[in-house]
Tab-separated table of C-alpha atoms in Angstrom:
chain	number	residue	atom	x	y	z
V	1	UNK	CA	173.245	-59.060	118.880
V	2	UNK	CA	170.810	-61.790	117.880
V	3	UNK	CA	167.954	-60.597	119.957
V	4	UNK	CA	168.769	-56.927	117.680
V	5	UNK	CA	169.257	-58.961	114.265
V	6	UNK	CA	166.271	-61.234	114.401
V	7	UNK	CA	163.764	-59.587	116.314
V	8	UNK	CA	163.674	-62.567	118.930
V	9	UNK	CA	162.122	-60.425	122.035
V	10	UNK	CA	159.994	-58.466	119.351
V	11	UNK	CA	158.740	-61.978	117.836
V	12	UNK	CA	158.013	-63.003	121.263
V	13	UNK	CA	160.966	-66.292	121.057
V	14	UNK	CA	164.411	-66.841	123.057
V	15	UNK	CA	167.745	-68.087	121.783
V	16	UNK	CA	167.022	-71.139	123.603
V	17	UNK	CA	163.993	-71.591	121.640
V	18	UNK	CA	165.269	-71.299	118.108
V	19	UNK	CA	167.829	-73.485	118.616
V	20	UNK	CA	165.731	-76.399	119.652
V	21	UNK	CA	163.185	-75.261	116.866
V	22	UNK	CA	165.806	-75.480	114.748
V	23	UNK	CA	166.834	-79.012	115.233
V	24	UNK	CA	163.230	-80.571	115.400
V	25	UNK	CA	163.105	-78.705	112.015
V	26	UNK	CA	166.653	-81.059	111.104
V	27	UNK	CA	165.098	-83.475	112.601
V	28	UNK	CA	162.454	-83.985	110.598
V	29	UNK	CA	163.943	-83.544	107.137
V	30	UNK	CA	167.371	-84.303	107.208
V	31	UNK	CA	166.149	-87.605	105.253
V	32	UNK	CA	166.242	-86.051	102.288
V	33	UNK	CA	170.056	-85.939	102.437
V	34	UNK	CA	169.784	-89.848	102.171
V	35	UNK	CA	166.777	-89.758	99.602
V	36	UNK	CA	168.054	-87.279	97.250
V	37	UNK	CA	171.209	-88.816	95.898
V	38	UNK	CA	169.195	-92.229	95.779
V	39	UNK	CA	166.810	-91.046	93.087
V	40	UNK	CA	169.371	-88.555	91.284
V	41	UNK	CA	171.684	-91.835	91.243
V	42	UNK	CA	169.124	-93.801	89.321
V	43	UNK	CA	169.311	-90.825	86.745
V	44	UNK	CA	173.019	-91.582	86.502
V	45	UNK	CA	174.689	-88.685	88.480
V	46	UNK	CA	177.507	-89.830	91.035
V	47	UNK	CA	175.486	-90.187	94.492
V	48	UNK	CA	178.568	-89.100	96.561
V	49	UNK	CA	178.498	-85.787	94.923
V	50	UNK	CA	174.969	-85.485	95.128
V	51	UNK	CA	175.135	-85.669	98.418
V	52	UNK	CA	177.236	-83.055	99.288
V	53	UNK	CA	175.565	-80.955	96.545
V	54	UNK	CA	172.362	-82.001	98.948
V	55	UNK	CA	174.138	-80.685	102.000
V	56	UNK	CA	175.570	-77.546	100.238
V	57	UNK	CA	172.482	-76.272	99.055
V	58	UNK	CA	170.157	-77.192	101.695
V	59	UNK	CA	172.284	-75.495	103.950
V	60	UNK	CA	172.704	-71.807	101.612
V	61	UNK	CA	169.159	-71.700	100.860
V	62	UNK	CA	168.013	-72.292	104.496
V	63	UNK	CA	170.757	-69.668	105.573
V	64	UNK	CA	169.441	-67.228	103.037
V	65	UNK	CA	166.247	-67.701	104.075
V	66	UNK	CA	166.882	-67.055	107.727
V	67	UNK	CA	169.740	-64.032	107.209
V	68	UNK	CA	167.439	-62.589	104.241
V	69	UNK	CA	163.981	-63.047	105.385
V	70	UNK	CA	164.103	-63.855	108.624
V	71	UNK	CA	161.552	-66.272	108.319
V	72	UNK	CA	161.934	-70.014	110.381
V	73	UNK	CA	161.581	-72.261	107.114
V	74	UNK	CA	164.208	-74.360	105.929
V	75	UNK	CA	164.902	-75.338	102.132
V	76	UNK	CA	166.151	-78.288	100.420
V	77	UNK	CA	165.915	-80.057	97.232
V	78	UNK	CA	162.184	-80.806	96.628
V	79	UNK	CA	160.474	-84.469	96.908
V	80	UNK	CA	158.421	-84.892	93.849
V	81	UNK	CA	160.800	-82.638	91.774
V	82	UNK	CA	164.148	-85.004	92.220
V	83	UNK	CA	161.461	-87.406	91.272
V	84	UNK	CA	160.563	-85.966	88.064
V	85	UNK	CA	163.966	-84.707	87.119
V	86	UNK	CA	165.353	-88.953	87.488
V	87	UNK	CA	162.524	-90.389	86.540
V	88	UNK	CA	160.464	-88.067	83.754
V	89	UNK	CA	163.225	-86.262	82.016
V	90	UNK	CA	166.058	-87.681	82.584
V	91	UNK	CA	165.272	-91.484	81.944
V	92	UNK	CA	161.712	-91.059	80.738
V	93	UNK	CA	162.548	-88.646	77.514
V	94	UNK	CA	166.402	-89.671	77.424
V	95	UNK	CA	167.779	-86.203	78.406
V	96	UNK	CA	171.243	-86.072	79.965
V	97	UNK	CA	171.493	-85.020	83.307
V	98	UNK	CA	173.393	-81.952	82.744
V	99	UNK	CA	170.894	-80.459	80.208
V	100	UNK	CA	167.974	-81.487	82.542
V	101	UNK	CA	170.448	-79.156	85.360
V	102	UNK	CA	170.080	-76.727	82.638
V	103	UNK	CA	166.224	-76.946	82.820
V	104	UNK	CA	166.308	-76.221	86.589
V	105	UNK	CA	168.867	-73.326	85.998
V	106	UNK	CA	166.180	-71.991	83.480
V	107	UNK	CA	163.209	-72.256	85.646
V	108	UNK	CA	165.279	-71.070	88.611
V	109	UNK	CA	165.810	-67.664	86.612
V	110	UNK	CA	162.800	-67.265	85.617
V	111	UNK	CA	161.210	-67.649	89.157
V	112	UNK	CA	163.495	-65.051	90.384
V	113	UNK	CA	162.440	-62.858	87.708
V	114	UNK	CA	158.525	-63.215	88.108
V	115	UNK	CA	159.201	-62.510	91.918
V	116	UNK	CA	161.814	-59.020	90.896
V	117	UNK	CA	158.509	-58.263	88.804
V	118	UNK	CA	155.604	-58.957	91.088
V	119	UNK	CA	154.294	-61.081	88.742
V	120	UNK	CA	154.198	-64.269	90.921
V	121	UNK	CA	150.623	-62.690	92.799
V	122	UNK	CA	149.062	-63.007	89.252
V	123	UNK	CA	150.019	-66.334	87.957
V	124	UNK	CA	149.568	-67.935	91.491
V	125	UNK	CA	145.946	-66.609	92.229
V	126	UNK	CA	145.242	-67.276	88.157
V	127	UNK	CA	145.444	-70.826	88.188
V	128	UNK	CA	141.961	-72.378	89.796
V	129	UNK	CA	142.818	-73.988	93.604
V	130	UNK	CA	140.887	-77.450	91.953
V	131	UNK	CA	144.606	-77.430	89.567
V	132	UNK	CA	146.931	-76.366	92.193
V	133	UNK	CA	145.584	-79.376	94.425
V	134	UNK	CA	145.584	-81.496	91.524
V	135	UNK	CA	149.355	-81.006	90.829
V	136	UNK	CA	150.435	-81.684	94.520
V	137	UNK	CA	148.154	-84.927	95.019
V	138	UNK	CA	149.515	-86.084	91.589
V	139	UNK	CA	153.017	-85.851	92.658
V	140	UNK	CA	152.374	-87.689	95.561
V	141	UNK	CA	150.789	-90.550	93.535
V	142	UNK	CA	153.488	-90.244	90.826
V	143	UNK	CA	156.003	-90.197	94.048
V	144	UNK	CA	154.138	-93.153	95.578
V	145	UNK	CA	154.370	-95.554	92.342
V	146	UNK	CA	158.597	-95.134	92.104
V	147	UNK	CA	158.416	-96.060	96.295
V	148	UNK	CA	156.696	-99.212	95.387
V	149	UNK	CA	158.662	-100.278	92.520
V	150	UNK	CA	162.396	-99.189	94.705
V	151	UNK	CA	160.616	-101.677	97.614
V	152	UNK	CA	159.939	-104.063	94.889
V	153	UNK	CA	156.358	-103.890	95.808
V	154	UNK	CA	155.500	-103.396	92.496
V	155	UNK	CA	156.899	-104.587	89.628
V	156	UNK	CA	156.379	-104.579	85.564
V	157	UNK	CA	154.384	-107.144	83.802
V	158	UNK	CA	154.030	-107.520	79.822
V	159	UNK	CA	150.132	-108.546	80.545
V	160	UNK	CA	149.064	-106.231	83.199
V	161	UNK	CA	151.517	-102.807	82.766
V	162	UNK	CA	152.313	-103.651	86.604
V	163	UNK	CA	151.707	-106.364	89.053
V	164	UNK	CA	152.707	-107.299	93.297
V	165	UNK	CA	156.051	-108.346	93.208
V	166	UNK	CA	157.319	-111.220	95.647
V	167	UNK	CA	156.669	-110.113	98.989
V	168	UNK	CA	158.788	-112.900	100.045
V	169	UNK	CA	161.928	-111.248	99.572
V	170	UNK	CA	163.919	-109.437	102.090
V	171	UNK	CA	163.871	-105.741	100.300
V	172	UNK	CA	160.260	-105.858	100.298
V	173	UNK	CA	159.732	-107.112	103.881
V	174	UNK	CA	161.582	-104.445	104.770
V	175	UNK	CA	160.503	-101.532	103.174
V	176	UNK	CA	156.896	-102.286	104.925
V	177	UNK	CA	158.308	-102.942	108.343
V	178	UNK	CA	159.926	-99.286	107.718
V	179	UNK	CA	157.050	-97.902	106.317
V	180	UNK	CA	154.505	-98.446	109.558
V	181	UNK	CA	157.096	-97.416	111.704
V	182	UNK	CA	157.646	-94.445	110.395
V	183	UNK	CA	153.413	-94.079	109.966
V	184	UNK	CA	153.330	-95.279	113.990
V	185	UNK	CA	156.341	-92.790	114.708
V	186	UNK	CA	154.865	-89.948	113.475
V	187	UNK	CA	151.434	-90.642	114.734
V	188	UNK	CA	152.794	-90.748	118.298
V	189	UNK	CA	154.400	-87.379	117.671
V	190	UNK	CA	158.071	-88.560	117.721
V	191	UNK	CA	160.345	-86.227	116.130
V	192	UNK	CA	162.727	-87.458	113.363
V	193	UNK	CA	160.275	-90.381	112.620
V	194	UNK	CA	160.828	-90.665	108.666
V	195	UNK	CA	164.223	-90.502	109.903
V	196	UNK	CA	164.310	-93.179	112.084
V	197	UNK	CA	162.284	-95.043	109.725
V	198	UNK	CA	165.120	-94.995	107.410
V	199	UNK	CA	168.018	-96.206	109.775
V	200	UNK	CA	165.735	-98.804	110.833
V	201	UNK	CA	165.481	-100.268	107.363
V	202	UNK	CA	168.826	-99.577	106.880
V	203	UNK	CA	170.206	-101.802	110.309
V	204	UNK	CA	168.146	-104.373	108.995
V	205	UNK	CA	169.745	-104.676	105.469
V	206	UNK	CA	172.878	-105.306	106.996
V	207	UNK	CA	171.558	-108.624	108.188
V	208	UNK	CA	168.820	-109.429	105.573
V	209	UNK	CA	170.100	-107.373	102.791
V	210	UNK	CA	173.684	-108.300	102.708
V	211	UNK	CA	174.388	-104.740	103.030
V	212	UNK	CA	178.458	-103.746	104.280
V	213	UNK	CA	179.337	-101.058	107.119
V	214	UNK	CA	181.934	-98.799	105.847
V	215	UNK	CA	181.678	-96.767	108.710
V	216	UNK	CA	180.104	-93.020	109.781
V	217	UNK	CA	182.696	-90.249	109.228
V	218	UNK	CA	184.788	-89.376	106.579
V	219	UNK	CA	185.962	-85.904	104.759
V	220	UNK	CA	183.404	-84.613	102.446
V	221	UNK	CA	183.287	-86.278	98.905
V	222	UNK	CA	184.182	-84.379	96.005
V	223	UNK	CA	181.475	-82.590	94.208
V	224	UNK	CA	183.519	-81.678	91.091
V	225	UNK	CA	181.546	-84.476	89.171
V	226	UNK	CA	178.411	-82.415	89.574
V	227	UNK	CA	179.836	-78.964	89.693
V	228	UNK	CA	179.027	-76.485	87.394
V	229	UNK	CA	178.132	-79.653	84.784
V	230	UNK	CA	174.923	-77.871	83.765
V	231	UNK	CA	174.591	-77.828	80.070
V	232	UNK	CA	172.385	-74.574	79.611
V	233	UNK	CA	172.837	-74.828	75.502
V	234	UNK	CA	171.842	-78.771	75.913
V	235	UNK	CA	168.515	-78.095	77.210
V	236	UNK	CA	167.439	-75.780	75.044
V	237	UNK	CA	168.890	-78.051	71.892
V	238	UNK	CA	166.628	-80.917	72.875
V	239	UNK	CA	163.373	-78.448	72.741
V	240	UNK	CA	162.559	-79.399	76.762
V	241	UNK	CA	161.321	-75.855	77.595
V	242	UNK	CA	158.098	-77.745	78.870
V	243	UNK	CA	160.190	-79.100	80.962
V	244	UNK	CA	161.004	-75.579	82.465
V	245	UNK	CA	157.240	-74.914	82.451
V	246	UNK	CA	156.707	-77.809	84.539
V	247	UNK	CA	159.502	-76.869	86.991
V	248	UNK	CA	158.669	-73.563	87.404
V	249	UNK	CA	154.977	-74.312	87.499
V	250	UNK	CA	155.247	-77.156	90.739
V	251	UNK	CA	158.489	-74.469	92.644
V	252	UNK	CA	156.268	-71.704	92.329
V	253	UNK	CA	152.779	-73.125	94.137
V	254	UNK	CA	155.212	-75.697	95.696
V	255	UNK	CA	156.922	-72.650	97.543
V	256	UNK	CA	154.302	-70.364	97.889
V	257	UNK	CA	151.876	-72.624	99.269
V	258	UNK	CA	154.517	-74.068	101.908
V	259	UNK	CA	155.553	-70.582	103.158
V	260	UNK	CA	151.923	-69.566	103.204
V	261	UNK	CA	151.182	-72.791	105.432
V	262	UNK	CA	154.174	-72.123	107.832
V	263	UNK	CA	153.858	-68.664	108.617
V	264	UNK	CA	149.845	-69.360	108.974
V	265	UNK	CA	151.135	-71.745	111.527
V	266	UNK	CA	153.723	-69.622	112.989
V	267	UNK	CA	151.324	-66.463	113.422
V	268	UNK	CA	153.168	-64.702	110.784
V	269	UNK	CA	150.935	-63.259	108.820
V	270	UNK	CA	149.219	-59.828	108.739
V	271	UNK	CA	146.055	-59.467	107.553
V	272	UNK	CA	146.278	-62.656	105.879
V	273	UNK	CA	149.416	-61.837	104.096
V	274	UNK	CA	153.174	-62.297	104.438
V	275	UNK	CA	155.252	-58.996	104.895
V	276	UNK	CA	158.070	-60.593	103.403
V	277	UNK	CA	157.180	-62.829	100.839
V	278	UNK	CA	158.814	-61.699	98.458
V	279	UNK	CA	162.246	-61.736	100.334
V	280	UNK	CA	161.251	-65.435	100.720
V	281	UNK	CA	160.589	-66.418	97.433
V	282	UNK	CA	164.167	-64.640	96.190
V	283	UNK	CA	165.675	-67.193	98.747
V	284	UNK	CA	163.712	-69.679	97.324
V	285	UNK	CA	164.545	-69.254	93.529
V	286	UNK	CA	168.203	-68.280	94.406
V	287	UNK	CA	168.514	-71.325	96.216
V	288	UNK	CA	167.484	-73.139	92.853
V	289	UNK	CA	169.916	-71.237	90.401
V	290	UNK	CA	172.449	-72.665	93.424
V	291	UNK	CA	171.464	-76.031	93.436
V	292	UNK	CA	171.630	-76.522	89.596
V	293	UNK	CA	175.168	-75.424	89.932
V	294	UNK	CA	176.129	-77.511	92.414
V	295	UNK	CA	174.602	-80.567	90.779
V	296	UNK	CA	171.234	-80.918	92.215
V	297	UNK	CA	167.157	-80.847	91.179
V	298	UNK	CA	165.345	-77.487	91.971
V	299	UNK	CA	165.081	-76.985	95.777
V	300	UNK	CA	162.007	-75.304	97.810
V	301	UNK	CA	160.630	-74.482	101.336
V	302	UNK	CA	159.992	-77.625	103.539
V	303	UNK	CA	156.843	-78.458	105.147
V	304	UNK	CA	158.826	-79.841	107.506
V	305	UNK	CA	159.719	-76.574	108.636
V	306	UNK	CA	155.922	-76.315	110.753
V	307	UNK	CA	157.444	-79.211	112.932
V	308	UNK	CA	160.061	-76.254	114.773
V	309	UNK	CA	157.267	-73.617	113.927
V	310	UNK	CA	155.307	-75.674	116.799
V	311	UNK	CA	158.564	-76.223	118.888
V	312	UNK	CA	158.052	-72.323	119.177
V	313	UNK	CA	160.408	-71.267	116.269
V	314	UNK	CA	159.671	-67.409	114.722
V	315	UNK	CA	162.544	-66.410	113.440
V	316	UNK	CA	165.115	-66.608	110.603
V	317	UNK	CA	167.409	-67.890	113.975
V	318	UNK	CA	165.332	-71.201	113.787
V	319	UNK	CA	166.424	-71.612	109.919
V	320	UNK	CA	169.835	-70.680	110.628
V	321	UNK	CA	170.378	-73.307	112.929
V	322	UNK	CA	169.160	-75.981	110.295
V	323	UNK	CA	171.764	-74.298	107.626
V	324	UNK	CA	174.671	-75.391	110.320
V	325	UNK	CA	173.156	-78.796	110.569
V	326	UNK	CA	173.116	-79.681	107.239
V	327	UNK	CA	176.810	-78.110	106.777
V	328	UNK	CA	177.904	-80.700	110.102
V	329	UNK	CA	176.089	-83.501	107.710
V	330	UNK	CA	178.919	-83.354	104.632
V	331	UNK	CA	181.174	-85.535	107.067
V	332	UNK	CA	178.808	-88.710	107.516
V	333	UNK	CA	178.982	-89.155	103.519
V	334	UNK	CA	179.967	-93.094	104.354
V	335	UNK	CA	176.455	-93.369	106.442
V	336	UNK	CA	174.584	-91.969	103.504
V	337	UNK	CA	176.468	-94.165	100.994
V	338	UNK	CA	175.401	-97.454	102.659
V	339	UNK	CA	171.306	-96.284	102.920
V	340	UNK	CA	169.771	-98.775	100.259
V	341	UNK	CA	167.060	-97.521	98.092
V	342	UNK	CA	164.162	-100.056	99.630
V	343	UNK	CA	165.301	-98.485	103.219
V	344	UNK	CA	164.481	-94.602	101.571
V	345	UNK	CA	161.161	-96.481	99.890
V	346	UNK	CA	158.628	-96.168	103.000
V	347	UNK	CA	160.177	-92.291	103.636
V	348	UNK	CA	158.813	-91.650	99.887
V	349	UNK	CA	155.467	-93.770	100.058
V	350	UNK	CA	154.825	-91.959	103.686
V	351	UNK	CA	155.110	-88.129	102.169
V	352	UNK	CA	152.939	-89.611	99.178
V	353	UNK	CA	150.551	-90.740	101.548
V	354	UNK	CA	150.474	-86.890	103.067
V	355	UNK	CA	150.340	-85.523	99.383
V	356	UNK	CA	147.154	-87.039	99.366
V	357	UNK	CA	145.525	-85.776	101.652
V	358	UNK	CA	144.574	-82.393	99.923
V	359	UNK	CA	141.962	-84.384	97.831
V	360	UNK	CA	139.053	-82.999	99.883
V	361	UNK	CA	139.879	-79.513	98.682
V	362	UNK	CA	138.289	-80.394	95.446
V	363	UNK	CA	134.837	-78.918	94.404
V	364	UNK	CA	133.366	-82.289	93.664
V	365	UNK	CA	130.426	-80.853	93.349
V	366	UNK	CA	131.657	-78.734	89.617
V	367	UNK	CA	132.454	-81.374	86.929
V	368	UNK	CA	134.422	-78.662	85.353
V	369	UNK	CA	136.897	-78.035	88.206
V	370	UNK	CA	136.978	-81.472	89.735
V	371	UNK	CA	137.555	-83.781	86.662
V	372	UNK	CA	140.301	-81.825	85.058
V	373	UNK	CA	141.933	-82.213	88.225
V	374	UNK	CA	141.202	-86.190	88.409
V	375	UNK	CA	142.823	-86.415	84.886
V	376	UNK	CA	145.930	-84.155	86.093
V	377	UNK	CA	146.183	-86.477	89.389
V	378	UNK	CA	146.041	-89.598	87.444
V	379	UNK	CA	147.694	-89.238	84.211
V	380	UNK	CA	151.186	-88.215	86.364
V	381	UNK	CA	151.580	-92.029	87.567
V	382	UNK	CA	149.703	-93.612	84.786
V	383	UNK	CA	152.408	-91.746	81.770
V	384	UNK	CA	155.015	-91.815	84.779
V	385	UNK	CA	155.293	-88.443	83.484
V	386	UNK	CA	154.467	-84.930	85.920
V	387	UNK	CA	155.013	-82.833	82.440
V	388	UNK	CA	151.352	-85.031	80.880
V	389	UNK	CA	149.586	-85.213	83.707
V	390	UNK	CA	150.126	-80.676	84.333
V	391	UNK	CA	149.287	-81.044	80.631
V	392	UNK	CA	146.400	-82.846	80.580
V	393	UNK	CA	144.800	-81.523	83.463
V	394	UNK	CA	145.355	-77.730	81.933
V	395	UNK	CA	144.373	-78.189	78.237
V	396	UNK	CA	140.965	-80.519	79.772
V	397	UNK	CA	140.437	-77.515	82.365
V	398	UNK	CA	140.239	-74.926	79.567
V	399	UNK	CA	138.284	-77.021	77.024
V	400	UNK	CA	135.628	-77.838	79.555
V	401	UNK	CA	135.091	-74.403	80.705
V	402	UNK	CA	134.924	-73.692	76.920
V	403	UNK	CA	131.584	-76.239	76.027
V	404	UNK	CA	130.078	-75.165	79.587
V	405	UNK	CA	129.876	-71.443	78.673
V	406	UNK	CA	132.141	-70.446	81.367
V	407	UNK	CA	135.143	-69.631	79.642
V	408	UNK	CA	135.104	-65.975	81.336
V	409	UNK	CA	136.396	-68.007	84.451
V	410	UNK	CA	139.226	-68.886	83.224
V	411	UNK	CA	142.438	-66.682	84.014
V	412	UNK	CA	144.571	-65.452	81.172
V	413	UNK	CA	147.485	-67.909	82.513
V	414	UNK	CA	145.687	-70.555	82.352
V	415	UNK	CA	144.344	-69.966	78.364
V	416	UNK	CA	148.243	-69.151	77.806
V	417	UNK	CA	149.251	-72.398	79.539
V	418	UNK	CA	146.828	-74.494	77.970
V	419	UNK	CA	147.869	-73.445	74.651
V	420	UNK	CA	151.613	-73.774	75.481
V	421	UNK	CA	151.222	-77.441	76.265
V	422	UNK	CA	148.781	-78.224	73.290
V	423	UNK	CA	150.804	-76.660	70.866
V	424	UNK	CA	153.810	-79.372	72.425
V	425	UNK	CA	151.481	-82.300	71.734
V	426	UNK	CA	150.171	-81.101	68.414
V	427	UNK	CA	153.256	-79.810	67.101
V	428	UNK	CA	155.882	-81.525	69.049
V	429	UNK	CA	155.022	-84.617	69.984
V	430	UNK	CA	154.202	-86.248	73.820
């Protein structure tokens, strides 16, 4: 019956196979479940039901994606975009969380409505690859400054903006200790190393941290604090629909450049395209709709999910197994609840690091394409805000291209982005 459902023989894969793919693929992201209520929590949502919100969703959208598409790519809620929602909107421009939930619902429905439309092909190969590169390494760097502040790294100075903190302390000593573990981990190709990373740092803060054991299992937490608590009518009171932009901008190159890389990796493609894309990006904004009403920032396709590609998973069989997983993880809520956030610190600075890394894909070489994407990159961390820095780097893109006498290379989207975001600015305020 599974061999007839998802194609195993056909895709040339066992049972056996997609199992094990399945939990390296776990393996290698179940860290978010620890991560994800840690930075919600700062925004002032109840961490216990963020975590099972976490769990919830992680698990649906990875089951959709397997049962639906059949593809062997797990979801979960995004790195970068819990970031932003905590960080940017929620604390940064005082929104409540459940209006900011409302964004995400917002941006969820529209994604699902540019994919029902066949619209997403235009808008994704519209904006330049310079931007789209931009956007990622700038979440890494805006995703790198918030690990350095929660390891106390980094803190705030009246003279200097920022400043080292004291390394002396125990947090701190920690979080580096974790962090080249998990680098060395990973470099010696050990699965689950952000993982272990994590419950190193966290052992350790039970003797340096004065951190308290309240044991592993328990019955899941409630999650009516989070449930349904979007405010749909708050968000669009409070005039955040750049907000929505923003979200639905980084989801829809944040998922379609993922599930581009994975099935690439996974020999999925035909003829340089995926014959079921479009299944997999319905998953993907479904799974985002879900997650804002269960209580949790927009969700997408892992990269993680290349880690069971090359453990030989092809099928949707691989993602189903990681949708069980995360279900089996709603009963360790009091080993989740103890994870400090300078022990989920080096997890955060180490996917920054890889954010970075897509730098080189810049045309140097063109002033026009490779300094609007400098300013995109560096205004995120600089205005702690992902919302400027997409801003920015669009309106600088477009105005450059404009004095060069090469405005005809700009794509439609990108002159009707532009003006969306300087008409906020001018009109609205930053």
């Amino acid at each position: 019956m599974l061999d007839r459902f998802f194609k195993l023989t056909q895709s040339g894969t066992t049972v056996r196979t997609e199992l094990l793919a399945g939990l390296t693929t776990f393996l290698t992201m179940v860290y978010i479940i620890f991560v994800n209520p840690s930075i919600l929590g700062d925004a002032g949502m109840p961490k216990e039901s963020v975590f099972v919100a976490t769990c919830l969703v992680a698990a649906l959208g990875t089951a959709v994606m397997g049962l639906y598409a059949n593809y062997p790519i797990a979801m979960a809620p995004g790195m970068g975009l819990n970031a932003y929602f905590a960080y940017a909107v929620v604390l940064g421009m005082g929104i409540p969380w459940p209006a900011a939930l409302g964004a995400v619902f917002m941006s969820g429905c529209l994604f699902i409505l540019v994919s029902l439309l066949g619209l997403r092909g235009m808008i994704v190969n519209g904006i330049p690859k310079s931007m789209r590169v931009a956007i990622t390494v700038g979440l890494g760097m805006f995703l790198a400054l918030i690990a350095l502040k929660n390891a106390g790294i980094v803190v705030a100075s009246p003279a200097t903006l920022v400043k080292a903190g004291d390394l002396h302390k125990p947090e701190a000593v920690m979080a580096i200790v974790g962090f080249f573990a998990i680098v060395a981990l990973d470099r010696l190709r050990v699965k689950g190393a952000i993982l272990i990373g994590i419950v190193l740092v966290t052992v350790l803060s039970f003797f340096f941290g004065g951190n308290t054991y309240n044991g592993i299992f328990s019955a899941p937490p409630s999650i009516e604090p989070t449930l349904f608590k979007l405010d749909i009518a708050g968000a669009l009171s409070v005039g955040i629909m750049n907000v929505v932009l923003v979200f639905f901008l980084v989801e829809l190159f944040d998922a379609t450049g993922t599930l581009m890389g994975v099935a690439r990796r996974a020999g999925l493609l035909v003829e340089g395209k995926m014959d079921r894309l479009n299944k997999a990006l319905l998953a993907d904004s479904g799974a985002i709709v879900a997650g804002s009403v269960l209580g949790t920032s927009s969700t997408t396709a892992y990269l993680e999910s290349a880690s069971g590609v090359q453990a030989g998973g092809r099928t949707g069989l691989t993602a189903l197994t990681v949708a069980v997983l995360f279900l089996a993880c709603l009963f360790i809520a009091p080993l989740a609840g103890v994870v400090p956030a300078y022990a989920t610190a080096p997890a955060l600075l180490f996917v920054a690091c890889l954010m970075l890394s897509d730098l080189g894909e810049v045309e140097w070489g063109d002033s026009t394409e490779s300094i609007p994407a400098a300013v995109t990159a560096l205004v995120m961390p600089f205005t702690f805000s992902i919302a400027e820095g997409i801003a920015f780097g669009f309106i600088s893109y477009a105005v450059l291209k404009l004095l060069t006498g090469r405005a005809r290379e700009v794509a439609p989207v990108v002159w009707v982005i532009a003006a969306l975001f300087t008409f906020k600015i001018v009109v609205i305020g930053t």
